[in-house]
PDB file of C-alpha atoms in Angstrom:
ATOM      1  CA  THR A 554     -18.087 -40.152  63.677  1.00 48.00           C
ATOM      2  CA  ARG A 555     -19.315 -37.316  65.243  1.00 68.00           C
ATOM      3  CA  SER A 556     -18.567 -36.561  68.988  1.00 84.00           C
ATOM      4  CA  LEU A 557     -21.497 -36.592  71.479  1.00 85.00           C
ATOM      5  CA  THR A 558     -21.015 -32.694  71.682  1.00 88.00           C
ATOM      6  CA  TYR A 559     -22.435 -32.475  68.246  1.00 89.00           C
ATOM      7  CA  TYR A 560     -25.637 -34.462  69.243  1.00 89.00           C
ATOM      8  CA  ARG A 561     -25.853 -32.611  72.564  1.00 92.00           C
ATOM      9  CA  ARG A 562     -26.141 -29.442  70.599  1.00 91.00           C
ATOM     10  CA  ILE A 563     -28.936 -30.968  68.552  1.00 91.00           C
ATOM     11  CA  VAL A 564     -30.809 -31.823  71.774  1.00 93.00           C
ATOM     12  CA  ALA A 565     -30.157 -28.216  73.259  1.00 94.00           C
ATOM     13  CA  SER A 566     -31.524 -26.697  70.043  1.00 93.00           C
ATOM     14  CA  ALA A 567     -34.542 -28.992  69.992  1.00 92.00           C
ATOM     15  CA  ARG A 568     -35.517 -28.072  73.601  1.00 93.00           C
ATOM     16  CA  ALA A 569     -34.953 -24.451  73.019  1.00 94.00           C
ATOM     17  CA  ASN A 570     -37.483 -24.648  70.359  1.00 92.00           C
ATOM     18  CA  ASN A 571     -39.917 -26.993  72.115  1.00 92.00           C
ATOM     19  CA  VAL A 572     -39.208 -29.886  69.641  1.00 88.00           C
ATOM     20  CA  LYS A 573     -39.321 -33.471  70.819  1.00 88.00           C
ATOM     21  CA  ILE A 574     -36.245 -35.315  69.621  1.00 88.00           C
ATOM     22  CA  GLY A 575     -34.833 -38.732  69.822  1.00 88.00           C
ATOM     23  CA  PHE A 576     -32.021 -40.657  67.857  1.00 88.00           C
ATOM     24  CA  TYR A 577     -31.874 -43.920  65.932  1.00 82.00           C
ATOM     25  CA  PHE A 578     -28.782 -46.050  66.327  1.00 82.00           C
ATOM     26  CA  MET A 579     -28.069 -48.037  63.127  1.00 75.00           C
ATOM     27  CA  PRO A 580     -25.205 -50.669  63.817  1.00 73.00           C
ATOM     28  CA  LEU A 581     -23.373 -52.051  60.897  1.00 69.00           C
ATOM     29  CA  LEU A 582     -25.181 -54.752  59.327  1.00 66.00           C
ATOM     30  CA  LEU A 583     -23.026 -57.737  60.202  1.00 69.00           C
ATOM     31  CA  LEU A 584     -22.259 -56.683  63.818  1.00 72.00           C
ATOM     32  CA  PRO A 585     -24.216 -57.773  66.703  1.00 75.00           C
ATOM     33  CA  GLU A 586     -26.656 -55.316  68.395  1.00 78.00           C
ATOM     34  CA  PRO A 587     -25.112 -53.224  71.161  1.00 83.00           C
ATOM     35  CA  PRO A 588     -26.069 -54.096  74.745  1.00 83.00           C
ATOM     36  CA  SER A 589     -29.187 -52.239  75.777  1.00 77.00           C
ATOM     37  CA  GLY A 590     -27.283 -50.795  78.733  1.00 90.00           C
ATOM     38  CA  GLN A 591     -24.800 -49.135  76.209  1.00 91.00           C
ATOM     39  CA  LEU A 592     -27.618 -47.357  74.427  1.00 90.00           C
ATOM     40  CA  ALA A 593     -29.170 -46.279  77.841  1.00 92.00           C
ATOM     41  CA  GLU A 594     -25.826 -44.797  78.740  1.00 93.00           C
ATOM     42  CA  ILE A 595     -25.513 -42.783  75.662  1.00 91.00           C
ATOM     43  CA  ALA A 596     -29.400 -41.738  75.931  1.00 93.00           C
ATOM     44  CA  LYS A 597     -28.546 -40.522  79.468  1.00 94.00           C
ATOM     45  CA  SER A 598     -25.444 -38.619  78.290  1.00 93.00           C
ATOM     46  CA  LEU A 599     -27.225 -36.962  75.618  1.00 93.00           C
ATOM     47  CA  GLY A 600     -30.578 -36.196  77.491  1.00 93.00           C
ATOM     48  CA  ALA A 601     -32.626 -37.790  74.644  1.00 93.00           C
ATOM     49  CA  PRO A 602     -33.878 -41.265  73.719  1.00 92.00           C
ATOM     50  CA  VAL A 603     -31.719 -43.426  71.616  1.00 90.00           C
ATOM     51  CA  LEU A 604     -33.468 -46.226  70.004  1.00 84.00           C
ATOM     52  CA  LEU A 605     -32.572 -49.279  67.934  1.00 81.00           C
ATOM     53  CA  PRO A 606     -34.960 -49.964  65.030  1.00 76.00           C
ATOM     54  CA  PRO A 607     -36.115 -53.655  64.645  1.00 74.00           C
ATOM     55  CA  VAL A 608     -33.526 -55.719  62.719  1.00 69.00           C
ATOM     56  CA  GLN A 609     -36.024 -56.313  59.699  1.00 66.00           C
ATOM     57  CA  PHE A 610     -36.098 -52.535  59.251  1.00 66.00           C
ATOM     58  CA  ARG A 611     -32.306 -52.235  59.672  1.00 63.00           C
ATOM     59  CA  ASN A 612     -31.636 -54.972  57.090  1.00 63.00           C
ATOM     60  CA  VAL A 613     -33.989 -53.566  54.426  1.00 62.00           C
ATOM     61  CA  SER A 614     -32.501 -50.102  54.938  1.00 57.00           C
ATOM     62  CA  TYR A 615     -29.016 -51.203  54.570  1.00 54.00           C
ATOM     63  CA  HIS A 616     -29.808 -53.196  51.338  1.00 52.00           C
ATOM     64  CA  TYR A 617     -31.114 -49.867  49.823  1.00 53.00           C
ATOM     65  CA  TYR A 618     -28.465 -47.680  51.302  1.00 56.00           C
ATOM     66  CA  TRP A 619     -25.790 -49.604  49.608  1.00 57.00           C
ATOM     67  CA  ASP A 620     -27.567 -49.936  46.302  1.00 57.00           C
ATOM     68  CA  PRO A 621     -26.364 -46.957  44.262  1.00 62.00           C
ATOM     69  CA  ILE A 622     -29.505 -46.481  42.442  1.00 59.00           C
ATOM     70  CA  HIS A 623     -31.483 -45.626  45.691  1.00 55.00           C
ATOM     71  CA  VAL A 624     -28.904 -43.197  46.952  1.00 61.00           C
ATOM     72  CA  ASP A 625     -28.922 -41.193  43.621  1.00 67.00           C
ATOM     73  CA  THR A 626     -29.579 -37.602  44.141  1.00 72.00           C
ATOM     74  CA  GLU A 627     -33.017 -37.799  42.395  1.00 71.00           C
ATOM     75  CA  PHE A 628     -34.253 -40.726  44.290  1.00 69.00           C
ATOM     76  CA  ARG A 629     -33.195 -39.537  47.734  1.00 69.00           C
ATOM     77  CA  PRO A 630     -36.412 -37.756  48.626  1.00 73.00           C
ATOM     78  CA  ALA A 631     -38.490 -40.889  47.877  1.00 73.00           C
ATOM     79  CA  TYR A 632     -36.163 -43.125  49.708  1.00 70.00           C
ATOM     80  CA  SER A 633     -36.115 -40.786  52.684  1.00 72.00           C
ATOM     81  CA  ALA A 634     -39.884 -40.744  52.854  1.00 77.00           C
ATOM     82  CA  TRP A 635     -39.947 -44.468  52.568  1.00 75.00           C
ATOM     83  CA  PHE A 636     -37.441 -44.967  55.439  1.00 72.00           C
ATOM     84  CA  ALA A 637     -39.279 -42.333  57.550  1.00 74.00           C
ATOM     85  CA  SER A 638     -42.402 -44.486  57.152  1.00 78.00           C
ATOM     86  CA  LEU A 639     -40.471 -47.337  58.640  1.00 72.00           C
ATOM     87  CA  ILE A 640     -39.361 -45.489  61.491  1.00 68.00           C
ATOM     88  CA  ASP A 641     -42.925 -44.148  62.103  1.00 73.00           C
ATOM     89  CA  GLN A 642     -44.147 -47.673  62.509  1.00 72.00           C
ATOM     90  CA  ILE A 643     -42.160 -48.224  65.558  1.00 65.00           C
ATOM     91  CA  GLU A 644     -44.048 -47.765  68.740  1.00 62.00           C
ATOM     92  CA  GLU A 645     -43.050 -45.075  71.250  1.00 57.00           C
ATOM     93  CA  ASP A 646     -42.580 -45.966  74.948  1.00 47.00           C
TER      94      ASP A 646
END
């Protein structure tokens, strides 16, 4: 895992370049969702939103993530575009 310092540097770089930033937390598939308070604490510490995609998106994404065909080097651009389209469907606050 990466330390919070790494993510804080990303936030600082985004702010310095006038880029809006947020993070998506992807828990392990079979573990329960983290308490919302925990994500709020991390968001406060980072100074950027930390969101949890809806469970149906996470489940589908993990299915493809663990499927070696979909993480093949040649397929990664298409998979990345597809996953980004799922994230784009999530409404902002």
